[in-house]
Amino acid sequence: MYPRTFHGFNAKAILHGDHVEIRRQLLAGVGGAKDVSLVLSDIVKPLSKAPTLMVNGSVYLATDPDPDQLSYWTDAPRTRIARAQNAILFTWWQRHVQRDFVSAVEEALRAPRPRRS
């Protein structure tokens, strides 16, 4: 079952049993975005915005320490998500992958976790 890979527009997400890796494509890395690994217990919920034919959609993996604003208040809302380390963009043609990714993360968050001693 794990790992599961989901390819987005600017990155791919690899869902493991206990964490999610977001690996940026080369051009996304040029813009300053870096690869990130998030432990599932740190993720509060995935915030998803569906794509349209004109605008990419996004999935933002919100964590508890995230500020209310993702970037400066002067930034346009779409660039806040695009530059966030915990976000992946999806095109209209990838909307089914986006839905599958959100469902898989939500399912992984609901799954019972073994206690560490």
GROMACS .gro file of N, CA, C and O in nm:
model
  468
    1MET      N    1   0.082  -0.119   0.000
    1MET     CA    2   0.000   0.000   0.000
    1MET      C    3   0.087   0.127   0.000
    1MET      O    4   0.056   0.220  -0.069
    2TYR      N    5   0.191   0.130   0.080
    2TYR     CA    6   0.279   0.246   0.085
    2TYR      C    7   0.414   0.209   0.028
    2TYR      O    8   0.454   0.095   0.036
    3PRO      N    9   0.487   0.296  -0.028
    3PRO     CA   10   0.456   0.437  -0.053
    3PRO      C   11   0.366   0.455  -0.175
    3PRO      O   12   0.364   0.372  -0.265
    4ARG      N   13   0.291   0.567  -0.173
    4ARG     CA   14   0.206   0.604  -0.286
    4ARG      C   15   0.256   0.737  -0.340
    4ARG      O   16   0.283   0.829  -0.264
    5THR      N   17   0.267   0.747  -0.472
    5THR     CA   18   0.320   0.868  -0.536
    5THR      C   19   0.210   0.939  -0.614
    5THR      O   20   0.134   0.875  -0.687
    6PHE      N   21   0.206   1.071  -0.598
    6PHE     CA   22   0.107   1.156  -0.666
    6PHE      C   23   0.184   1.268  -0.737
    6PHE      O   24   0.255   1.344  -0.672
    7HIS      N   25   0.170   1.275  -0.870
    7HIS     CA   26   0.242   1.375  -0.949
    7HIS      C   27   0.154   1.497  -0.972
    7HIS      O   28   0.047   1.487  -1.029
    8GLY      N   29   0.204   1.613  -0.927
    8GLY     CA   30   0.135   1.740  -0.948
    8GLY      C   31   0.207   1.821  -1.054
    8GLY      O   32   0.298   1.772  -1.122
    9PHE      N   33   0.169   1.946  -1.067
    9PHE     CA   34   0.227   2.035  -1.168
    9PHE      C   35   0.370   2.077  -1.133
    9PHE      O   36   0.457   2.080  -1.217
   10ASN      N   37   0.394   2.109  -1.006
   10ASN     CA   38   0.525   2.161  -0.965
   10ASN      C   39   0.603   2.067  -0.875
   10ASN      O   40   0.714   2.098  -0.836
   11ALA      N   41   0.544   1.954  -0.840
   11ALA     CA   42   0.611   1.862  -0.749
   11ALA      C   43   0.542   1.726  -0.752
   11ALA      O   44   0.436   1.711  -0.812
   12LYS      N   45   0.605   1.632  -0.684
   12LYS     CA   46   0.538   1.505  -0.661
   12LYS      C   47   0.537   1.480  -0.511
   12LYS      O   48   0.629   1.520  -0.439
   13ALA      N   49   0.429   1.420  -0.464
   13ALA     CA   50   0.415   1.387  -0.323
   13ALA      C   51   0.425   1.237  -0.308
   13ALA      O   52   0.362   1.162  -0.385
   14ILE      N   53   0.503   1.194  -0.212
   14ILE     CA   54   0.517   1.053  -0.183
   14ILE      C   55   0.463   1.031  -0.042
   14ILE      O   56   0.520   1.082   0.055
   15LEU      N   57   0.352   0.960  -0.033
   15LEU     CA   58   0.287   0.933   0.095
   15LEU      C   59   0.338   0.801   0.149
   15LEU      O   60   0.322   0.697   0.086
   16HIS      N   61   0.401   0.808   0.265
   16HIS     CA   62   0.449   0.689   0.336
   16HIS      C   63   0.352   0.664   0.451
   16HIS      O   64   0.260   0.742   0.474
   17GLY      N   65   0.371   0.561   0.527
   17GLY     CA   66   0.282   0.531   0.637
   17GLY      C   67   0.286   0.633   0.749
   17GLY      O   68   0.188   0.651   0.820
   18ASP      N   69   0.398   0.702   0.765
   18ASP     CA   70   0.412   0.796   0.876
   18ASP      C   71   0.449   0.938   0.836
   18ASP      O   72   0.453   1.027   0.920
   19HIS      N   73   0.477   0.961   0.708
   19HIS     CA   74   0.512   1.095   0.663
   19HIS      C   75   0.483   1.115   0.515
   19HIS      O   76   0.456   1.019   0.444
   20VAL      N   77   0.489   1.242   0.473
   20VAL     CA   78   0.469   1.279   0.332
   20VAL      C   79   0.593   1.353   0.287
   20VAL      O   80   0.638   1.447   0.353
   21GLU      N   81   0.649   1.311   0.175
   21GLU     CA   82   0.762   1.383   0.114
   21GLU      C   83   0.708   1.462  -0.004
   21GLU      O   84   0.632   1.410  -0.084
   22ILE      N   85   0.751   1.587  -0.015
   22ILE     CA   86   0.718   1.668  -0.132
   22ILE      C   87   0.849   1.697  -0.202
   22ILE      O   88   0.937   1.764  -0.146
   23ARG      N   89   0.864   1.644  -0.323
   23ARG     CA   90   0.986   1.663  -0.400
   23ARG      C   91   0.957   1.755  -0.517
   23ARG      O   92   0.872   1.725  -0.601
   24ARG      N   93   1.026   1.866  -0.522
   24ARG     CA   94   1.006   1.969  -0.625
   24ARG      C   95   1.071   1.929  -0.756
   24ARG      O   96   1.177   1.867  -0.759
   25GLN      N   97   1.007   1.970  -0.864
   25GLN     CA   98   1.068   1.956  -0.995
   25GLN      C   99   1.174   2.063  -1.011
   25GLN      O  100   1.176   2.161  -0.935
   26LEU      N  101   1.260   2.047  -1.107
   26LEU     CA  102   1.374   2.137  -1.124
   26LEU      C  103   1.331   2.284  -1.134
   26LEU      O  104   1.384   2.370  -1.064
   27LEU      N  105   1.235   2.315  -1.218
   27LEU     CA  106   1.195   2.455  -1.235
   27LEU      C  107   1.130   2.512  -1.110
   27LEU      O  108   1.143   2.631  -1.082
   28ALA      N  109   1.059   2.429  -1.034
   28ALA     CA  110   1.000   2.478  -0.908
   28ALA      C  111   1.110   2.510  -0.808
   28ALA      O  112   1.100   2.606  -0.732
   29GLY      N  113   1.218   2.434  -0.812
   29GLY     CA  114   1.332   2.459  -0.723
   29GLY      C  115   1.405   2.587  -0.758
   29GLY      O  116   1.457   2.656  -0.671
   30VAL      N  117   1.406   2.622  -0.886
   30VAL     CA  118   1.469   2.747  -0.929
   30VAL      C  119   1.396   2.866  -0.867
   30VAL      O  120   1.457   2.967  -0.832
   31GLY      N  121   1.266   2.855  -0.849
   31GLY     CA  122   1.187   2.963  -0.789
   31GLY      C  123   1.205   2.974  -0.639
   31GLY      O  124   1.145   3.060  -0.576
   32GLY      N  125   1.284   2.888  -0.579
   32GLY     CA  126   1.312   2.897  -0.436
   32GLY      C  127   1.243   2.791  -0.352
   32GLY      O  128   1.271   2.778  -0.234
   33ALA      N  129   1.151   2.715  -0.409
   33ALA     CA  130   1.084   2.610  -0.333
   33ALA      C  131   1.180   2.495  -0.308
   33ALA      O  132   1.261   2.461  -0.393
   34LYS      N  133   1.171   2.438  -0.191
   34LYS     CA  134   1.260   2.328  -0.154
   34LYS      C  135   1.180   2.202  -0.126
   34LYS      O  136   1.060   2.207  -0.098
   35ASP      N  137   1.248   2.090  -0.132
   35ASP     CA  138   1.186   1.963  -0.094
   35ASP      C  139   1.157   1.967   0.056
   35ASP      O  140   1.230   2.030   0.133
   36VAL      N  141   1.051   1.898   0.095
   36VAL     CA  142   1.012   1.898   0.236
   36VAL      C  143   0.958   1.761   0.272
   36VAL      O  144   0.904   1.689   0.187
   37SER      N  145   0.975   1.723   0.398
   37SER     CA  146   0.919   1.600   0.451
   37SER      C  147   0.838   1.637   0.575
   37SER      O  148   0.889   1.702   0.667
   38LEU      N  149   0.711   1.598   0.576
   38LEU     CA  150   0.620   1.631   0.686
   38LEU      C  151   0.574   1.503   0.755
   38LEU      O  152   0.524   1.412   0.689
   39VAL      N  153   0.589   1.498   0.885
   39VAL     CA  154   0.538   1.386   0.963
   39VAL      C  155   0.387   1.398   0.969
   39VAL      O  156   0.333   1.508   0.989
   40LEU      N  157   0.316   1.288   0.948
   40LEU     CA  158   0.170   1.293   0.945
   40LEU      C  159   0.110   1.348   1.074
   40LEU      O  160   0.009   1.419   1.070
   41SER      N  161   0.173   1.322   1.186
   41SER     CA  162   0.118   1.373   1.313
   41SER      C  163   0.128   1.526   1.322
   41SER      O  164   0.058   1.587   1.403
   42ASP      N  165   0.212   1.589   1.239
   42ASP     CA  166   0.223   1.735   1.237
   42ASP      C  167   0.119   1.801   1.147
   42ASP      O  168   0.096   1.920   1.156
   43ILE      N  169   0.058   1.723   1.058
   43ILE     CA  170  -0.039   1.778   0.964
   43ILE      C  171  -0.175   1.787   1.030
   43ILE      O  172  -0.226   1.688   1.084
   44VAL      N  173  -0.234   1.906   1.029
   44VAL     CA  174  -0.367   1.926   1.085
   44VAL      C  175  -0.472   1.878   0.986
   44VAL      O  176  -0.561   1.801   1.020
   45LYS      N  177  -0.461   1.927   0.860
   45LYS     CA  178  -0.553   1.883   0.755
   45LYS      C  179  -0.501   1.933   0.621
   45LYS      O  180  -0.428   2.032   0.614
   46PRO      N  181  -0.541   1.866   0.513
   46PRO     CA  182  -0.507   1.916   0.380
   46PRO      C  183  -0.610   2.019   0.336
   46PRO      O  184  -0.730   1.994   0.344
   47LEU      N  185  -0.565   2.135   0.293
   47LEU     CA  186  -0.653   2.238   0.240
   47LEU      C  187  -0.645   2.230   0.089
   47LEU      O  188  -0.537   2.245   0.032
   48SER      N  189  -0.758   2.209   0.024
   48SER     CA  190  -0.760   2.186  -0.119
   48SER      C  191  -0.844   2.290  -0.191
   48SER      O  192  -0.951   2.327  -0.143
   49LYS      N  193  -0.794   2.333  -0.305
   49LYS     CA  194  -0.870   2.423  -0.393
   49LYS      C  195  -0.869   2.358  -0.531
   49LYS      O  196  -0.762   2.330  -0.586
   50ALA      N  197  -0.986   2.334  -0.585
   50ALA     CA  198  -0.999   2.264  -0.714
   50ALA      C  199  -0.948   2.352  -0.829
   50ALA      O  200  -0.967   2.473  -0.828
   51PRO      N  201  -0.885   2.290  -0.928
   51PRO     CA  202  -0.839   2.367  -1.044
   51PRO      C  203  -0.954   2.398  -1.139
   51PRO      O  204  -1.058   2.332  -1.138
   52THR      N  205  -0.933   2.500  -1.220
   52THR     CA  206  -1.025   2.531  -1.328
   52THR      C  207  -0.945   2.523  -1.457
   52THR      O  208  -0.824   2.498  -1.454
   53LEU      N  209  -1.009   2.546  -1.570
   53LEU     CA  210  -0.935   2.545  -1.695
   53LEU      C  211  -0.834   2.660  -1.702
   53LEU      O  212  -0.734   2.652  -1.773
   54MET      N  213  -0.860   2.767  -1.628
   54MET     CA  214  -0.773   2.886  -1.634
   54MET      C  215  -0.672   2.895  -1.519
   54MET      O  216  -0.568   2.958  -1.535
   55VAL      N  217  -0.703   2.835  -1.404
   55VAL     CA  218  -0.619   2.851  -1.285
   55VAL      C  219  -0.589   2.715  -1.224
   55VAL      O  220  -0.680   2.633  -1.209
   56ASN      N  221  -0.463   2.693  -1.187
   56ASN     CA  222  -0.425   2.568  -1.122
   56ASN      C  223  -0.492   2.558  -0.985
   56ASN      O  224  -0.515   2.657  -0.918
   57GLY      N  225  -0.517   2.435  -0.944
   57GLY     CA  226  -0.565   2.408  -0.810
   57GLY      C  227  -0.447   2.378  -0.720
   57GLY      O  228  -0.332   2.370  -0.765
   58SER      N  229  -0.474   2.362  -0.591
   58SER     CA  230  -0.365   2.337  -0.498
   58SER      C  231  -0.410   2.251  -0.383
   58SER      O  232  -0.528   2.242  -0.351
   59VAL      N  233  -0.312   2.186  -0.322
   59VAL     CA  234  -0.331   2.116  -0.195
   59VAL      C  235  -0.222   2.168  -0.103
   59VAL      O  236  -0.104   2.161  -0.135
   60TYR      N  237  -0.265   2.224   0.010
   60TYR     CA  238  -0.174   2.276   0.110
   60TYR      C  239  -0.188   2.190   0.234
   60TYR      O  240  -0.298   2.174   0.287
   61LEU      N  241  -0.079   2.131   0.280
   61LEU     CA  242  -0.081   2.047   0.398
   61LEU      C  243  -0.056   2.135   0.520
   61LEU      O  244   0.058   2.168   0.552
   62ALA      N  245  -0.164   2.176   0.584
   62ALA     CA  246  -0.155   2.269   0.697
   62ALA      C  247  -0.103   2.199   0.821
   62ALA      O  248  -0.147   2.089   0.855
   63THR      N  249  -0.008   2.262   0.888
   63THR     CA  250   0.046   2.211   1.014
   63THR      C  251   0.007   2.306   1.126
   63THR      O  252  -0.032   2.420   1.102
   64ASP      N  253   0.017   2.259   1.247
   64ASP     CA  254  -0.027   2.337   1.362
   64ASP      C  255   0.045   2.472   1.376
   64ASP      O  256  -0.019   2.572   1.403
   65PRO      N  257   0.177   2.479   1.357
   65PRO     CA  258   0.243   2.609   1.375
   65PRO      C  259   0.228   2.706   1.258
   65PRO      O  260   0.281   2.816   1.263
   66ASP      N  261   0.155   2.667   1.152
   66ASP     CA  262   0.140   2.756   1.038
   66ASP      C  263   0.072   2.886   1.079
   66ASP      O  264  -0.025   2.885   1.153
   67PRO      N  265   0.122   2.997   1.027
   67PRO     CA  266   0.054   3.124   1.056
   67PRO      C  267  -0.077   3.133   0.978
   67PRO      O  268  -0.100   3.058   0.884
   68ASP      N  269  -0.163   3.225   1.021
   68ASP     CA  270  -0.291   3.244   0.951
   68ASP      C  271  -0.268   3.285   0.806
   68ASP      O  272  -0.338   3.244   0.717
   69GLN      N  273  -0.171   3.371   0.784
   69GLN     CA  274  -0.137   3.413   0.648
   69GLN      C  275  -0.015   3.333   0.603
   69GLN      O  276   0.080   3.318   0.680
   70LEU      N  277  -0.018   3.281   0.484
   70LEU     CA  278   0.092   3.200   0.435
   70LEU      C  279   0.211   3.284   0.391
   70LEU      O  280   0.321   3.236   0.382
   71SER      N  281   0.189   3.408   0.362
   71SER     CA  282   0.296   3.497   0.319
   71SER      C  283   0.255   3.638   0.356
   71SER      O  284   0.163   3.659   0.435
   72TYR      N  285   0.321   3.736   0.302
   72TYR     CA  286   0.290   3.874   0.335
   72TYR      C  287   0.150   3.913   0.287
   72TYR      O  288   0.102   3.863   0.186
   73TRP      N  289   0.085   4.003   0.355
   73TRP     CA  290  -0.051   4.043   0.323
   73TRP      C  291  -0.060   4.111   0.187
   73TRP      O  292  -0.167   4.116   0.128
   74THR      N  293   0.052   4.160   0.134
   74THR     CA  294   0.048   4.228   0.005
   74THR      C  295   0.048   4.131  -0.112
   74THR      O  296   0.020   4.169  -0.224
   75ASP      N  297   0.081   4.005  -0.087
   75ASP     CA  298   0.085   3.905  -0.194
   75ASP      C  299  -0.057   3.870  -0.239
   75ASP      O  300  -0.149   3.864  -0.159
   76ALA      N  301  -0.070   3.844  -0.367
   76ALA     CA  302  -0.198   3.795  -0.418
   76ALA      C  303  -0.224   3.657  -0.360
   76ALA      O  304  -0.131   3.580  -0.339
   77PRO      N  305  -0.349   3.620  -0.329
   77PRO     CA  306  -0.378   3.490  -0.266
   77PRO      C  307  -0.322   3.371  -0.341
   77PRO      O  308  -0.274   3.278  -0.280
   78ARG      N  309  -0.323   3.374  -0.473
   78ARG     CA  310  -0.273   3.256  -0.546
   78ARG      C  311  -0.123   3.239  -0.533
   78ARG      O  312  -0.071   3.130  -0.539
   79THR      N  313  -0.046   3.348  -0.514
   79THR     CA  314   0.099   3.333  -0.499
   79THR      C  315   0.136   3.290  -0.359
   79THR      O  316   0.243   3.236  -0.338
   80ARG      N  317   0.051   3.312  -0.260
   80ARG     CA  318   0.079   3.264  -0.125
   80ARG      C  319   0.091   3.112  -0.125
   80ARG      O  320   0.184   3.056  -0.070
   81ILE      N  321  -0.006   3.046  -0.186
   81ILE     CA  322  -0.005   2.900  -0.193
   81ILE      C  323   0.109   2.852  -0.282
   81ILE      O  324   0.179   2.757  -0.249
   82ALA      N  325   0.130   2.915  -0.395
   82ALA     CA  326   0.229   2.869  -0.491
   82ALA      C  327   0.369   2.869  -0.432
   82ALA      O  328   0.452   2.786  -0.467
   83ARG      N  329   0.398   2.960  -0.340
   83ARG     CA  330   0.532   2.966  -0.282
   83ARG      C  331   0.544   2.892  -0.150
   83ARG      O  332   0.650   2.887  -0.092
   84ALA      N  333   0.436   2.834  -0.099
   84ALA     CA  334   0.440   2.763   0.028
   84ALA      C  335   0.513   2.630   0.012
   84ALA      O  336   0.494   2.559  -0.087
   85GLN      N  337   0.595   2.596   0.108
   85GLN     CA  338   0.673   2.471   0.102
   85GLN      C  339   0.583   2.348   0.112
   85GLN      O  340   0.615   2.244   0.057
   86ASN      N  341   0.469   2.359   0.182
   86ASN     CA  342   0.381   2.245   0.205
   86ASN      C  343   0.272   2.232   0.099
   86ASN      O  344   0.174   2.163   0.122
   87ALA      N  345   0.288   2.297  -0.015
   87ALA     CA  346   0.182   2.298  -0.115
   87ALA      C  347   0.226   2.233  -0.246
   87ALA      O  348   0.344   2.236  -0.282
   88ILE      N  349   0.128   2.177  -0.313
   88ILE     CA  350   0.148   2.121  -0.447
   88ILE      C  351   0.039   2.176  -0.536
   88ILE      O  352  -0.078   2.183  -0.497
   89LEU      N  353   0.076   2.214  -0.658
   89LEU     CA  354  -0.021   2.264  -0.755
   89LEU      C  355  -0.063   2.152  -0.850
   89LEU      O  356   0.016   2.062  -0.880
   90PHE      N  357  -0.188   2.160  -0.896
   90PHE     CA  358  -0.241   2.062  -0.990
   90PHE      C  359  -0.315   2.135  -1.102
   90PHE      O  360  -0.386   2.232  -1.077
   91THR      N  361  -0.298   2.087  -1.224
   91THR     CA  362  -0.367   2.144  -1.339
   91THR      C  363  -0.507   2.083  -1.349
   91THR      O  364  -0.541   1.988  -1.278
   92TRP      N  365  -0.586   2.138  -1.438
   92TRP     CA  366  -0.720   2.084  -1.464
   92TRP      C  367  -0.712   1.937  -1.502
   92TRP      O  368  -0.793   1.856  -1.460
   93TRP      N  369  -0.612   1.901  -1.581
   93TRP     CA  370  -0.599   1.764  -1.629
   93TRP      C  371  -0.551   1.670  -1.519
   93TRP      O  372  -0.558   1.549  -1.535
   94GLN      N  373  -0.503   1.725  -1.408
   94GLN     CA  374  -0.456   1.643  -1.296
   94GLN      C  375  -0.556   1.644  -1.179
   94GLN      O  376  -0.525   1.599  -1.070
   95ARG      N  377  -0.678   1.690  -1.202
   95ARG     CA  378  -0.774   1.706  -1.092
   95ARG      C  379  -0.808   1.573  -1.025
   95ARG      O  380  -0.832   1.569  -0.905
   96HIS      N  381  -0.808   1.463  -1.100
   96HIS     CA  382  -0.834   1.332  -1.039
   96HIS      C  383  -0.719   1.291  -0.946
   96HIS      O  384  -0.741   1.231  -0.842
   97VAL      N  385  -0.596   1.326  -0.983
   97VAL     CA  386  -0.480   1.297  -0.898
   97VAL      C  387  -0.489   1.379  -0.769
   97VAL      O  388  -0.461   1.330  -0.660
   98GLN      N  389  -0.532   1.505  -0.782
   98GLN     CA  390  -0.550   1.591  -0.666
   98GLN      C  391  -0.652   1.532  -0.569
   98GLN      O  392  -0.629   1.524  -0.449
   99ARG      N  393  -0.766   1.489  -0.621
   99ARG     CA  394  -0.870   1.428  -0.536
   99ARG      C  395  -0.818   1.302  -0.467
   99ARG      O  396  -0.842   1.280  -0.349
  100ASP      N  397  -0.745   1.220  -0.543
  100ASP     CA  398  -0.689   1.097  -0.485
  100ASP      C  399  -0.587   1.129  -0.375
  100ASP      O  400  -0.583   1.062  -0.272
  101PHE      N  401  -0.506   1.232  -0.396
  101PHE     CA  402  -0.405   1.270  -0.298
  101PHE      C  403  -0.471   1.319  -0.168
  101PHE      O  404  -0.435   1.277  -0.059
  102VAL      N  405  -0.570   1.405  -0.180
  102VAL     CA  406  -0.640   1.456  -0.062
  102VAL      C  407  -0.706   1.341   0.014
  102VAL      O  408  -0.696   1.331   0.137
  103SER      N  409  -0.771   1.251  -0.058
  103SER     CA  410  -0.836   1.136   0.006
  103SER      C  411  -0.735   1.047   0.077
  103SER      O  412  -0.759   1.002   0.189
  104ALA      N  413  -0.621   1.023   0.014
  104ALA     CA  414  -0.518   0.938   0.074
  104ALA      C  415  -0.459   1.001   0.200
  104ALA      O  416  -0.436   0.932   0.300
  105VAL      N  417  -0.436   1.133   0.197
  105VAL     CA  418  -0.383   1.200   0.316
  105VAL      C  419  -0.486   1.198   0.428
  105VAL      O  420  -0.452   1.170   0.544
  106GLU      N  421  -0.611   1.227   0.397
  106GLU     CA  422  -0.716   1.224   0.500
  106GLU      C  423  -0.730   1.084   0.560
  106GLU      O  424  -0.745   1.070   0.681
  107GLU      N  425  -0.722   0.982   0.476
  107GLU     CA  426  -0.730   0.844   0.525
  107GLU      C  427  -0.610   0.812   0.615
  107GLU      O  428  -0.625   0.750   0.720
  108ALA      N  429  -0.490   0.855   0.574
  108ALA     CA  430  -0.370   0.831   0.655
  108ALA      C  431  -0.377   0.904   0.788
  108ALA      O  432  -0.330   0.853   0.890
  109LEU      N  433  -0.438   1.023   0.791
  109LEU     CA  434  -0.451   1.098   0.915
  109LEU      C  435  -0.549   1.031   1.012
  109LEU      O  436  -0.533   1.042   1.133
  110ARG      N  437  -0.649   0.963   0.958
  110ARG     CA  438  -0.748   0.894   1.042
  110ARG      C  439  -0.698   0.759   1.093
  110ARG      O  440  -0.752   0.705   1.190
  111ALA      N  441  -0.598   0.703   1.028
  111ALA     CA  442  -0.549   0.569   1.064
  111ALA      C  443  -0.485   0.573   1.204
  111ALA      O  444  -0.417   0.668   1.239
  112PRO      N  445  -0.507   0.466   1.282
  112PRO     CA  446  -0.445   0.460   1.414
  112PRO      C  447  -0.294   0.449   1.402
  112PRO      O  448  -0.242   0.386   1.310
  113ARG      N  449  -0.224   0.512   1.492
  113ARG     CA  450  -0.078   0.511   1.492
  113ARG      C  451  -0.026   0.430   1.612
  113ARG      O  452  -0.079   0.442   1.722
  114PRO      N  453   0.077   0.352   1.590
  114PRO     CA  454   0.136   0.281   1.705
  114PRO      C  455   0.204   0.381   1.798
  114PRO      O  456   0.260   0.480   1.752
  115ARG      N  457   0.197   0.356   1.926
  115ARG     CA  458   0.260   0.445   2.024
  115ARG      C  459   0.409   0.417   2.028
  115ARG      O  460   0.452   0.303   2.025
  116ARG      N  461   0.485   0.524   2.037
  116ARG     CA  462   0.631   0.510   2.050
  116ARG      C  463   0.666   0.515   2.197
  116ARG      O  464   0.614   0.593   2.272
  117SER      N  465   0.760   0.429   2.238
  117SER     CA  466   0.799   0.431   2.379
  117SER      C  467   0.926   0.506   2.401
  117SER      O  468   1.002   0.534   2.321
   0.00000   0.00000   0.00000
